[in-house]
Amino acid sequence: MIEQKIREIFCKVRDKAAARGICASFSLHREKSHLMRIGNNSVSLNTSENLCRLDVEVINGRQTGTHTQMGDISSVEYVEKALELAVEKARVASPKEYAPIPVVVEENVDESVQYDRALENVEPSFKGDGYQKIIQTVGEKYNFSGSWSSGSVELYLVSTENRNEAYHLGTDQDFNVVLKHPEKKWELINKQNGWRQSDFSADAAIKSFQNLLPFYEKVPGFKPEPGEYTVAFGAKALAEVLMMGSFTGFYGRGWEEKQGWTSKNQLGDKILGENFTLVDDPACEGTYRFGFDLAGKKRVKYPVVEKGVLKGLLYDNSTCARYNKPQTGHSTGSVSLTMLSGQDSEDMLAALKGKGRVLVIPALHYLNIPNSSKGIFTGSSRFNALLVEDGKVVSPIFSSRVTDTFASVFSNLSLVSSVNHSINLSNTYGRRAPVAYSVPSYIVAEKVKITDSADSF
Amino acid sequence: MSISEELKQSIRTNLKKVMDKGAEYVDARFYTHDDSETLLFYDGNLEANDTSFESGLGVRVLWGGAWGFAATSNPGEIENCFELARRNAETAARLMRLPLGMSKKPAHKSSFTSPVKTDPFTVPLKEKLDFLKAIDDRLTADWILKRFVYAEFQKKYSYFFNSEGTEVSKHLANVFAKMMVMALDNEGQMQRRSQDLFTTGKGTRGYEMLTQPELFSGHADRIKQELAELIKADSLEYGRRSVILLPGQGFLQVHETIGHPLELDRILGYELSYAGGSFVNLDSFGKLQYGSEKLNVSAFGGIANSPGSFGFDDEGSPERDYLLIDQGILVNALTSRPMIHEANEVAGRQVFADVSGGCARATAFYRAPIDRMTNVNILPGNDGTLEDIIASTEDGVVLDNPVSWSIGSNREHFHFGCEIAWEVKNGKKTRILKNPTYQGHTVEFYNSLSAVGDASTWQVWQVDNCGKGEPNQIMQLAHGVPAIRFDNVITGERK
Ligand SMILES: [Zn+2]
């Protein structure tokens, strides 16, 4: 919990800057992070980080400068020193053609709705014991690897535009364990996500492996020849494809600049199928909830695509300034989004009865966008991939490449699960910034293009 | 600013304390500076004018055959940080099958400074902005829809200490830059051309590198001209043909399908849950025909002007120059001390000599070192100039600069999209083609290597954003690559 002393330091520097006529914002990002990494059935790294960052942005008319300083917020002088660096940068900066929008903390916020003290202070041995149980129960003969990141993030934001303060405290975790057969080379994964220590269950991981192992152990891999297939994407694959599709189709910057696959569309156009609805819902429990963005804007429920119709684009602060658009609360690196669930059975295999041959691809490895204008994405199957016929598992699938368009996949959904899963999409580059998508546990898309496949997993 | 004697003494004292408690090995890195400055003109607007200064301590402890790590940005927390790293190792040792180790190395006191004439951080901001704005002006035209030019300067001053008594101070400098122009083609699709700041391998790594026209600014008019043709071009049709990769594309091909699969930690399975594994195993060395006889690949930490050159890695091991692939045969990997130790233990024989490849590097003080590429290079060959290679090509495309890359989890297959292709028919470059892509299977692909350009075609391309490890780490490195031709490659997309 942020110390009163730090609030006082920030407010004092803010008030002094305001009195000097400086337009500035100050934010604190403090994280307490822990990560345990598993390799070859052992802990390969057990690491703790306590890091604190101060970000200062100064706007001088049409000139801007920002400075980030890592270290503890020890004094007024410490913050003022960073402010002076940003002031000087903004003084020298080349003026923009448009007026930057200053950070305005719209209202006082003090939120900790997704904070679990137990997770923030979790003992590394809790994680070690969890992995130990999974490895011992499922079997030492397999090669286990994985990682388990957990921690807390504090964000505190003030600006010279008013006297409001916004504060966020939250915890998050991202658990995964990978089981690899040492000779046959296939890989299975279990992934869990949440903001409470109790969201993790070793038994759930064990059960998921025990369900899949018989198929992988007994039946050789299937190599799909390039062509069109009915594909069931699992939640992880779906969340990652959606994140890529959002970056290239639903962000205001890309749309204004005609860079993405929706650039020829207008709001109100039907771009995807009836059974596709995507929303930014800051109250959705399956996402990481933030009540304000880094521009101080209060975040509210915001439809992106409703029954296939493009409803809203996600604008960051500088895009709003440049293209004269209202702020939407998306001045942040990544936004957690929710795809609404459908009508189909939670039991995917039951839902696939009568669907004939279906490739089940729960996860896609190394997604990328060869053509953003056409919305083409590509990635290869990796974990837990299965060939299913009429709802019965036939065999695992060799590493196969999917190369298709967002528009095609999300316009041809024949099944959408009625239950949502939360998928952690955070990375741990740089500062801790939790992101999760809440998505149906599976979708089934028709006529998906498989463009290559290997003879191995 | 260098590290104070008081701080040095405190680190030495704490190292000893942890060793006295029973650690097998301890190292610590204190960064007085990890500074970066990013300047970005986007459509003529200065959209990034950012600096970031980081400093702090990272401690790694080997205890009971397992690693623990801790980091803090608070200089008042040094003792706690050592203790936390020790406790983390102790906990890790409870779930351990094969004890990890480091073979003993003699202590040395060393230092390394990147060759720099002008420290970019001492150049007035106005001068840097004027330089970039002048490039931006050259990129401007009515028909160009989007353009950007950016530069990033990095300064890392770090001090390494280990329990063997080795101490290394490093002052590293990096300069990265890129420019890009974009326009809509006749089908309304965005096309682009770009140029990165590259090097010849020779020279220095200060601000002066950025201002050499032949390495960066001098390419502005060319990429504009190429974009003008690209937006009128046809798409590359699906089919098998030769591909000639220029160094601006070849560097990423090498990075993804030679560099990453040859990282020893990856081969040993330590990246399985994140970046993936490798189709290479410990039995592959000395045996696997990775490519045709024309393929010679080195790991060379000593290229004078490269972000993959750093004197000593983050375990204190010196940089090296050694072959990874010798006339097509796989002979070595990208290695660090603990990974060599483990590989030889696992194999029950000496797969690797007990000399670290100098590849253990960490992105910042708050991350533990892992096996990273230094400069992974394809050595120049005997097939002449680019023109000579084109002249001997019947049906192919010359490809440059990546748009997308997607690689199989064991690096066994790949798919790349590029910015531009030039069709080659009967030994002549004909027209420009857009939306080029190609895909292949790594070993089959490198065995189809049929021409390797001479030294005149060799360029060092910098990588400023190689991602790996958990917690994730970004690393800077480079690849020296000549023009290279592969035959019978699947190009374009099926209709
Ligand atoms: Zn990389």
GROMACS .gro file of N, CA and C in nm, chain A residues 35 37 40-44 46-50 52-53 64-70 72 89 92-94 96-98 124-125 128-129 132 135 140 145-147 176 178 180 187 226 253 257-259 264 322-323 365-366 368-371 373-374 382 399 401 427-430 452-453 457, chain B residues 41-43 45-47 49-54 67-74 84 88 91-92 94-97 126 146 182 184 187 189-190 256 268 270-276 342 365-367 403-407 409-411 413 415 435 439 441 467-468 470-474 494:
model
  414
   35LEU      N    1   0.912  -1.482  -0.970
   35LEU     CA    2   0.893  -1.579  -1.078
   35LEU      C    3   0.974  -1.704  -1.048
   37ARG      N    4   1.088  -2.055  -1.229
   37ARG     CA    5   1.095  -2.120  -1.359
   37ARG      C    6   1.138  -2.264  -1.340
   40ASN      N    7   1.355  -2.920  -1.690
   40ASN     CA    8   1.404  -3.055  -1.662
   40ASN      C    9   1.367  -3.101  -1.521
   41ASN      N   10   1.241  -3.082  -1.486
   41ASN     CA   11   1.182  -3.130  -1.360
   41ASN      C   12   1.242  -3.066  -1.236
   42SER      N   13   1.314  -2.956  -1.254
   42SER     CA   14   1.377  -2.887  -1.141
   42SER      C   15   1.344  -2.738  -1.148
   43VAL      N   16   1.367  -2.672  -1.035
   43VAL     CA   17   1.356  -2.525  -1.039
   43VAL      C   18   1.484  -2.474  -1.106
   44SER      N   19   1.469  -2.406  -1.219
   44SER     CA   20   1.590  -2.356  -1.286
   44SER      C   21   1.617  -2.211  -1.250
   46ASN      N   22   1.469  -1.900  -0.952
   46ASN     CA   23   1.375  -1.856  -0.850
   46ASN      C   24   1.411  -1.712  -0.821
   47THR      N   25   1.331  -1.619  -0.870
   47THR     CA   26   1.378  -1.481  -0.873
   47THR      C   27   1.277  -1.381  -0.816
   48SER      N   28   1.328  -1.283  -0.745
   48SER     CA   29   1.244  -1.179  -0.684
   48SER      C   30   1.293  -1.042  -0.729
   49GLU      N   31   1.198  -0.954  -0.756
   49GLU     CA   32   1.234  -0.817  -0.797
   49GLU      C   33   1.148  -0.718  -0.720
   50ASN      N   34   1.214  -0.621  -0.660
   50ASN     CA   35   1.143  -0.509  -0.599
   50ASN      C   36   1.187  -0.383  -0.671
   52CYS      N   37   1.092   0.016  -0.841
   52CYS     CA   38   1.006   0.134  -0.833
   52CYS      C   39   1.046   0.231  -0.943
   53ARG      N   40   0.949   0.276  -1.020
   53ARG     CA   41   0.976   0.369  -1.131
   53ARG      C   42   0.891   0.494  -1.117
   64THR      N   43   0.678   1.834  -2.600
   64THR     CA   44   0.666   1.741  -2.488
   64THR      C   45   0.799   1.673  -2.459
   65GLY      N   46   0.814   1.630  -2.335
   65GLY     CA   47   0.932   1.551  -2.296
   65GLY      C   48   0.894   1.460  -2.182
   66THR      N   49   0.950   1.340  -2.180
   66THR     CA   50   0.922   1.249  -2.069
   66THR      C   51   1.052   1.193  -2.013
   67HIS      N   52   1.049   1.166  -1.885
   67HIS     CA   53   1.166   1.105  -1.821
   67HIS      C   54   1.120   0.999  -1.722
   68THR      N   55   1.190   0.886  -1.725
   68THR     CA   56   1.162   0.777  -1.630
   68THR      C   57   1.285   0.755  -1.544
   69GLN      N   58   1.263   0.745  -1.416
   69GLN     CA   59   1.375   0.725  -1.324
   69GLN      C   60   1.343   0.606  -1.235
   70MET      N   61   1.437   0.512  -1.229
   70MET     CA   62   1.415   0.397  -1.141
   70MET      C   63   1.484   0.422  -1.007
   72ASP      N   64   1.393   0.438  -0.542
   72ASP     CA   65   1.289   0.467  -0.444
   72ASP      C   66   1.258   0.617  -0.438
   89LYS      N   67   1.376   1.882  -2.156
   89LYS     CA   68   1.350   1.810  -2.281
   89LYS      C   69   1.234   1.875  -2.356
   92VAL      N   70   1.332   2.203  -2.535
   92VAL     CA   71   1.410   2.191  -2.657
   92VAL      C   72   1.333   2.118  -2.768
   93ALA      N   73   1.232   2.041  -2.730
   93ALA     CA   74   1.162   1.952  -2.825
   93ALA      C   75   1.109   2.027  -2.947
   94SER      N   76   1.107   1.957  -3.061
   94SER     CA   77   1.045   2.013  -3.181
   94SER      C   78   0.894   2.018  -3.157
   96LYS      N   79   0.499   1.993  -3.201
   96LYS     CA   80   0.411   1.907  -3.281
   96LYS      C   81   0.317   1.993  -3.365
   97GLU      N   82   0.256   1.932  -3.467
   97GLU     CA   83   0.158   2.005  -3.549
   97GLU      C   84   0.023   2.014  -3.478
   98TYR      N   85   0.008   1.940  -3.372
   98TYR     CA   86  -0.119   1.938  -3.299
   98TYR      C   87  -0.091   1.963  -3.151
  124PRO      N   88   0.798  -1.866  -0.213
  124PRO     CA   89   0.840  -1.947  -0.329
  124PRO      C   90   0.818  -2.097  -0.308
  125SER      N   91   0.823  -2.142  -0.181
  125SER     CA   92   0.806  -2.285  -0.156
  125SER      C   93   0.664  -2.332  -0.192
  128GLY      N   94   0.704  -2.412  -0.548
  128GLY     CA   95   0.785  -2.533  -0.561
  128GLY      C   96   0.705  -2.658  -0.527
  129ASP      N   97   0.625  -2.648  -0.420
  129ASP     CA   98   0.543  -2.763  -0.378
  129ASP      C   99   0.437  -2.796  -0.484
  132GLN      N  100   0.607  -2.970  -0.763
  132GLN     CA  101   0.649  -3.103  -0.714
  132GLN      C  102   0.531  -3.201  -0.719
  135ILE      N  103   0.451  -3.296  -1.084
  135ILE     CA  104   0.554  -3.383  -1.142
  135ILE      C  105   0.544  -3.525  -1.084
  140GLU      N  106   0.752  -3.884  -1.324
  140GLU     CA  107   0.887  -3.832  -1.346
  140GLU      C  108   0.942  -3.869  -1.484
  145SER      N  109   0.853  -2.858  -1.761
  145SER     CA  110   0.910  -2.724  -1.752
  145SER      C  111   0.793  -2.629  -1.725
  146GLY      N  112   0.824  -2.505  -1.702
  146GLY     CA  113   0.713  -2.412  -1.677
  146GLY      C  114   0.761  -2.284  -1.613
  147SER      N  115   0.667  -2.195  -1.593
  147SER     CA  116   0.700  -2.074  -1.518
  147SER      C  117   0.577  -2.027  -1.444
  176ASN      N  118   0.213  -2.166  -1.570
  176ASN     CA  119   0.204  -2.269  -1.673
  176ASN      C  120   0.299  -2.382  -1.643
  178VAL      N  121   0.454  -2.727  -1.863
  178VAL     CA  122   0.462  -2.797  -1.991
  178VAL      C  123   0.516  -2.937  -1.967
  180LYS      N  124   0.661  -3.265  -2.159
  180LYS     CA  125   0.714  -3.309  -2.289
  180LYS      C  126   0.755  -3.455  -2.279
  187GLU      N  127   0.422  -3.220  -2.672
  187GLU     CA  128   0.417  -3.131  -2.556
  187GLU      C  129   0.273  -3.102  -2.516
  226PRO      N  130  -0.176  -2.941  -4.640
  226PRO     CA  131  -0.228  -2.805  -4.657
  226PRO      C  132  -0.367  -2.806  -4.720
  253ARG      N  133  -0.532   0.435  -3.364
  253ARG     CA  134  -0.416   0.482  -3.439
  253ARG      C  135  -0.406   0.411  -3.574
  257GLU      N  136  -0.488   0.571  -3.957
  257GLU     CA  137  -0.376   0.575  -4.051
  257GLU      C  138  -0.385   0.467  -4.157
  258LYS      N  139  -0.499   0.403  -4.166
  258LYS     CA  140  -0.528   0.305  -4.272
  258LYS      C  141  -0.425   0.191  -4.277
  259GLN      N  142  -0.380   0.151  -4.160
  259GLN     CA  143  -0.276   0.049  -4.156
  259GLN      C  144  -0.331  -0.091  -4.135
  264LYS      N  145  -1.074   0.006  -4.421
  264LYS     CA  146  -1.172   0.044  -4.523
  264LYS      C  147  -1.314   0.049  -4.465
  322ARG      N  148  -0.392   1.398  -3.197
  322ARG     CA  149  -0.353   1.417  -3.336
  322ARG      C  150  -0.474   1.416  -3.430
  323TYR      N  151  -0.571   1.329  -3.401
  323TYR     CA  152  -0.685   1.315  -3.494
  323TYR      C  153  -0.814   1.374  -3.437
  365HIS      N  154   0.169  -2.113  -3.162
  365HIS     CA  155   0.303  -2.067  -3.127
  365HIS      C  156   0.348  -1.960  -3.225
  366TYR      N  157   0.407  -1.854  -3.172
  366TYR     CA  158   0.475  -1.751  -3.250
  366TYR      C  159   0.385  -1.690  -3.356
  368ASN      N  160   0.225  -1.411  -3.587
  368ASN     CA  161   0.269  -1.285  -3.646
  368ASN      C  162   0.174  -1.247  -3.759
  369ILE      N  163   0.195  -1.126  -3.810
  369ILE     CA  164   0.101  -1.069  -3.909
  369ILE      C  165   0.178  -1.042  -4.038
  370PRO      N  166   0.177  -1.134  -4.134
  370PRO     CA  167   0.247  -1.106  -4.261
  370PRO      C  168   0.182  -0.991  -4.338
  371ASN      N  169   0.052  -0.969  -4.323
  371ASN     CA  170  -0.013  -0.861  -4.397
  371ASN      C  171  -0.122  -0.799  -4.311
  373SER      N  172  -0.285  -0.511  -4.362
  373SER     CA  173  -0.397  -0.456  -4.439
  373SER      C  174  -0.503  -0.563  -4.466
  374LYS      N  175  -0.457  -0.684  -4.494
  374LYS     CA  176  -0.553  -0.792  -4.520
  374LYS      C  177  -0.590  -0.865  -4.392
  382ARG      N  178   0.092  -2.619  -3.133
  382ARG     CA  179   0.200  -2.672  -3.050
  382ARG      C  180   0.146  -2.766  -2.943
  399SER      N  181   0.300  -3.055  -3.562
  399SER     CA  182   0.310  -2.909  -3.572
  399SER      C  183   0.259  -2.861  -3.707
  401ARG      N  184   0.086  -2.530  -3.947
  401ARG     CA  185   0.077  -2.385  -3.956
  401ARG      C  186  -0.060  -2.338  -4.004
  427ASN      N  187   0.318  -0.991  -2.065
  427ASN     CA  188   0.456  -1.035  -2.077
  427ASN      C  189   0.531  -0.978  -1.957
  428THR      N  190   0.653  -1.022  -1.939
  428THR     CA  191   0.731  -0.971  -1.825
  428THR      C  192   0.852  -0.893  -1.873
  429TYR      N  193   0.844  -0.838  -1.996
  429TYR     CA  194   0.946  -0.743  -2.040
  429TYR      C  195   0.925  -0.615  -1.961
  430GLY      N  196   1.032  -0.557  -1.915
  430GLY     CA  197   1.019  -0.428  -1.848
  430GLY      C  198   0.929  -0.435  -1.727
  452ASP      N  199   0.098  -2.539  -4.387
  452ASP     CA  200   0.220  -2.619  -4.381
  452ASP      C  201   0.206  -2.712  -4.261
  453SER      N  202   0.278  -2.823  -4.265
  453SER     CA  203   0.282  -2.909  -4.146
  453SER      C  204   0.413  -2.984  -4.143
  457PHE      N  205   0.622  -3.314  -3.378
  457PHE     CA  206   0.543  -3.223  -3.295
  457PHE      C  207   0.615  -3.093  -3.281
  498PHE      N  208   1.042   1.073  -3.464
  498PHE     CA  209   0.957   1.162  -3.546
  498PHE      C  210   0.860   1.075  -3.623
  499TYR      N  211   0.731   1.096  -3.599
  499TYR     CA  212   0.627   1.019  -3.667
  499TYR      C  213   0.547   1.120  -3.749
  500ASP      N  214   0.552   1.106  -3.878
  500ASP     CA  215   0.491   1.205  -3.968
  500ASP      C  216   0.535   1.346  -3.932
  502ASN      N  217   0.608   1.472  -3.652
  502ASN     CA  218   0.584   1.511  -3.513
  502ASN      C  219   0.676   1.433  -3.419
  503LEU      N  220   0.737   1.505  -3.327
  503LEU     CA  221   0.825   1.439  -3.230
  503LEU      C  222   0.737   1.366  -3.129
  504GLU      N  223   0.709   1.239  -3.155
  504GLU     CA  224   0.615   1.164  -3.069
  504GLU      C  225   0.684   1.098  -2.951
  506ASN      N  226   1.017   1.162  -2.701
  506ASN     CA  227   1.131   1.244  -2.658
  506ASN      C  228   1.155   1.200  -2.514
  507ASP      N  229   1.205   1.077  -2.503
  507ASP     CA  230   1.204   1.009  -2.373
  507ASP      C  231   1.346   0.974  -2.327
  508THR      N  232   1.366   0.987  -2.200
  508THR     CA  233   1.486   0.927  -2.141
  508THR      C  234   1.443   0.836  -2.027
  509SER      N  235   1.525   0.737  -2.000
  509SER     CA  236   1.499   0.647  -1.889
  509SER      C  237   1.632   0.613  -1.823
  510PHE      N  238   1.639   0.635  -1.694
  510PHE     CA  239   1.762   0.604  -1.620
  510PHE      C  240   1.730   0.496  -1.516
  511GLU      N  241   1.805   0.387  -1.522
  511GLU     CA  242   1.785   0.281  -1.423
  511GLU      C  243   1.917   0.250  -1.355
  524TRP      N  244   1.971  -2.246  -0.857
  524TRP     CA  245   1.992  -2.101  -0.867
  524TRP      C  246   1.882  -2.022  -0.799
  525GLY      N  247   1.923  -1.914  -0.731
  525GLY     CA  248   1.829  -1.814  -0.683
  525GLY      C  249   1.878  -1.678  -0.728
  526PHE      N  250   1.784  -1.587  -0.747
  526PHE     CA  251   1.821  -1.454  -0.795
  526PHE      C  252   1.732  -1.352  -0.726
  527ALA      N  253   1.789  -1.233  -0.699
  527ALA     CA  254   1.707  -1.123  -0.645
  527ALA      C  255   1.766  -0.992  -0.694
  528ALA      N  256   1.680  -0.892  -0.703
  528ALA     CA  257   1.724  -0.762  -0.751
  528ALA      C  258   1.652  -0.651  -0.677
  529THR      N  259   1.721  -0.539  -0.664
  529THR     CA  260   1.657  -0.423  -0.603
  529THR      C  261   1.707  -0.295  -0.667
  530SER      N  262   1.616  -0.197  -0.675
  530SER     CA  263   1.656  -0.066  -0.725
  530SER      C  264   1.688   0.028  -0.609
  531ASN      N  265   1.684  -0.026  -0.489
  531ASN     CA  266   1.708   0.056  -0.370
  531ASN      C  267   1.847   0.025  -0.313
  541LEU      N  268   1.793  -1.250   0.011
  541LEU     CA  269   1.676  -1.297  -0.063
  541LEU      C  270   1.719  -1.391  -0.176
  545ASN      N  271   1.610  -1.775  -0.204
  545ASN     CA  272   1.547  -1.823  -0.327
  545ASN      C  273   1.619  -1.947  -0.381
  548THR      N  274   1.534  -2.247  -0.157
  548THR     CA  275   1.401  -2.302  -0.189
  548THR      C  276   1.407  -2.381  -0.319
  549ALA      N  277   1.476  -2.326  -0.417
  549ALA     CA  278   1.486  -2.393  -0.547
  549ALA      C  279   1.551  -2.530  -0.532
  551ARG      N  280   1.513  -2.743  -0.322
  551ARG     CA  281   1.420  -2.848  -0.275
  551ARG      C  282   1.355  -2.923  -0.390
  552LEU      N  283   1.351  -2.858  -0.507
  552LEU     CA  284   1.296  -2.926  -0.625
  552LEU      C  285   1.406  -2.928  -0.730
  553MET      N  286   1.493  -3.028  -0.718
  553MET     CA  287   1.609  -3.033  -0.805
  553MET      C  288   1.643  -3.179  -0.833
  554ARG      N  289   1.666  -3.212  -0.957
  554ARG     CA  290   1.700  -3.350  -0.994
  554ARG      C  291   1.850  -3.364  -1.017
  583LYS      N  292   1.899   1.925  -2.914
  583LYS     CA  293   1.861   2.001  -3.034
  583LYS      C  294   1.936   1.947  -3.157
  603LYS      N  295   0.252   0.761  -4.451
  603LYS     CA  296   0.309   0.755  -4.317
  603LYS      C  297   0.459   0.749  -4.328
  639MET      N  298   0.563   0.464  -4.577
  639MET     CA  299   0.450   0.377  -4.608
  639MET      C  300   0.354   0.448  -4.703
  641LEU      N  301  -0.022   0.358  -4.965
  641LEU     CA  302  -0.122   0.260  -5.006
  641LEU      C  303  -0.097   0.219  -5.151
  644GLU      N  304  -0.433  -0.159  -5.451
  644GLU     CA  305  -0.545  -0.235  -5.394
  644GLU      C  306  -0.585  -0.182  -5.255
  646GLN      N  307  -0.383  -0.156  -5.001
  646GLN     CA  308  -0.305  -0.218  -4.893
  646GLN      C  309  -0.182  -0.132  -4.863
  647MET      N  310  -0.147  -0.128  -4.735
  647MET     CA  311  -0.032  -0.049  -4.694
  647MET      C  312   0.096  -0.123  -4.730
  713GLU      N  313   1.681  -1.636  -3.637
  713GLU     CA  314   1.572  -1.723  -3.594
  713GLU      C  315   1.600  -1.871  -3.614
  725LEU      N  316   1.895  -2.765  -2.405
  725LEU     CA  317   1.879  -2.845  -2.283
  725LEU      C  318   1.737  -2.839  -2.225
  727TYR      N  319   1.551  -2.555  -2.135
  727TYR     CA  320   1.516  -2.451  -2.037
  727TYR      C  321   1.425  -2.342  -2.091
  728GLU      N  322   1.393  -2.348  -2.220
  728GLU     CA  323   1.302  -2.247  -2.276
  728GLU      C  324   1.170  -2.311  -2.320
  729LEU      N  325   1.151  -2.439  -2.285
  729LEU     CA  326   1.037  -2.513  -2.341
  729LEU      C  327   0.904  -2.445  -2.315
  730SER      N  328   0.886  -2.393  -2.196
  730SER     CA  329   0.753  -2.342  -2.163
  730SER      C  330   0.731  -2.202  -2.219
  731TYR      N  331   0.831  -2.143  -2.280
  731TYR     CA  332   0.813  -2.009  -2.334
  731TYR      C  333   0.855  -2.002  -2.481
  732ALA      N  334   0.984  -1.980  -2.507
  732ALA     CA  335   1.029  -1.961  -2.646
  732ALA      C  336   1.023  -2.091  -2.724
  733GLY      N  337   1.042  -2.202  -2.656
  733GLY     CA  338   1.035  -2.332  -2.723
  733GLY      C  339   1.166  -2.408  -2.711
  799GLU      N  340   2.631  -2.856  -1.746
  799GLU     CA  341   2.515  -2.944  -1.745
  799GLU      C  342   2.510  -3.034  -1.869
  822PHE      N  343   2.001  -0.509  -1.466
  822PHE     CA  344   2.048  -0.560  -1.336
  822PHE      C  345   1.945  -0.650  -1.270
  823TYR      N  346   1.818  -0.629  -1.303
  823TYR     CA  347   1.713  -0.704  -1.234
  823TYR      C  348   1.677  -0.836  -1.300
  824ARG      N  349   1.758  -0.883  -1.395
  824ARG     CA  350   1.733  -1.013  -1.457
  824ARG      C  351   1.861  -1.098  -1.451
  860VAL      N  352   0.891  -0.821  -4.267
  860VAL     CA  353   0.762  -0.766  -4.223
  860VAL      C  354   0.707  -0.854  -4.111
  861SER      N  355   0.720  -0.986  -4.129
  861SER     CA  356   0.672  -1.076  -4.024
  861SER      C  357   0.759  -1.200  -4.019
  862TRP      N  358   0.759  -1.266  -3.905
  862TRP     CA  359   0.834  -1.387  -3.888
  862TRP      C  360   0.760  -1.475  -3.788
  863SER      N  361   0.747  -1.600  -3.822
  863SER     CA  362   0.678  -1.694  -3.735
  863SER      C  363   0.753  -1.826  -3.748
  864ILE      N  364   0.799  -1.878  -3.636
  864ILE     CA  365   0.891  -1.991  -3.641
  864ILE      C  366   0.835  -2.103  -3.555
  866SER      N  367   0.811  -2.413  -3.290
  866SER     CA  368   0.858  -2.404  -3.153
  866SER      C  369   0.995  -2.469  -3.133
  867ASN      N  370   1.031  -2.563  -3.220
  867ASN     CA  371   1.166  -2.620  -3.212
  867ASN      C  372   1.257  -2.565  -3.321
  868ARG      N  373   1.210  -2.457  -3.384
  868ARG     CA  374   1.285  -2.387  -3.488
  868ARG      C  375   1.307  -2.477  -3.610
  870HIS      N  376   1.078  -2.528  -3.852
  870HIS     CA  377   1.020  -2.469  -3.972
  870HIS      C  378   0.990  -2.322  -3.947
  872HIS      N  379   0.821  -1.925  -4.134
  872HIS     CA  380   0.747  -1.849  -4.235
  872HIS      C  381   0.788  -1.703  -4.220
  892ASN      N  382   0.427  -0.794  -5.135
  892ASN     CA  383   0.378  -0.899  -5.043
  892ASN      C  384   0.455  -1.030  -5.052
  896GLN      N  385   0.859  -1.976  -4.702
  896GLN     CA  386   0.857  -2.066  -4.586
  896GLN      C  387   0.943  -2.188  -4.613
  898HIS      N  388   1.162  -2.557  -4.414
  898HIS     CA  389   1.203  -2.639  -4.301
  898HIS      C  390   1.354  -2.622  -4.287
  924GLY      N  391   1.391  -1.119  -2.794
  924GLY     CA  392   1.321  -1.154  -2.670
  924GLY      C  393   1.342  -1.300  -2.633
  925LYS      N  394   1.363  -1.325  -2.506
  925LYS     CA  395   1.382  -1.463  -2.459
  925LYS      C  396   1.373  -1.464  -2.307
  927GLU      N  397   1.229  -1.608  -1.910
  927GLU     CA  398   1.125  -1.567  -1.816
  927GLU      C  399   1.190  -1.543  -1.681
  928PRO      N  400   1.173  -1.425  -1.620
  928PRO     CA  401   1.105  -1.310  -1.676
  928PRO      C  402   1.168  -1.270  -1.810
  929ASN      N  403   1.086  -1.214  -1.898
  929ASN     CA  404   1.130  -1.185  -2.034
  929ASN      C  405   1.248  -1.089  -2.036
  930GLN      N  406   1.338  -1.114  -2.129
  930GLN     CA  407   1.454  -1.027  -2.142
  930GLN      C  408   1.472  -0.987  -2.289
  931ILE      N  409   1.498  -0.859  -2.310
  931ILE     CA  410   1.531  -0.805  -2.443
  931ILE      C  411   1.683  -0.800  -2.452
  951ARG      N  412  -0.061  -1.969  -5.113
  951ARG     CA  413  -0.160  -2.039  -5.197
  951ARG      C  414  -0.285  -1.955  -5.209
   0.00000   0.00000   0.00000
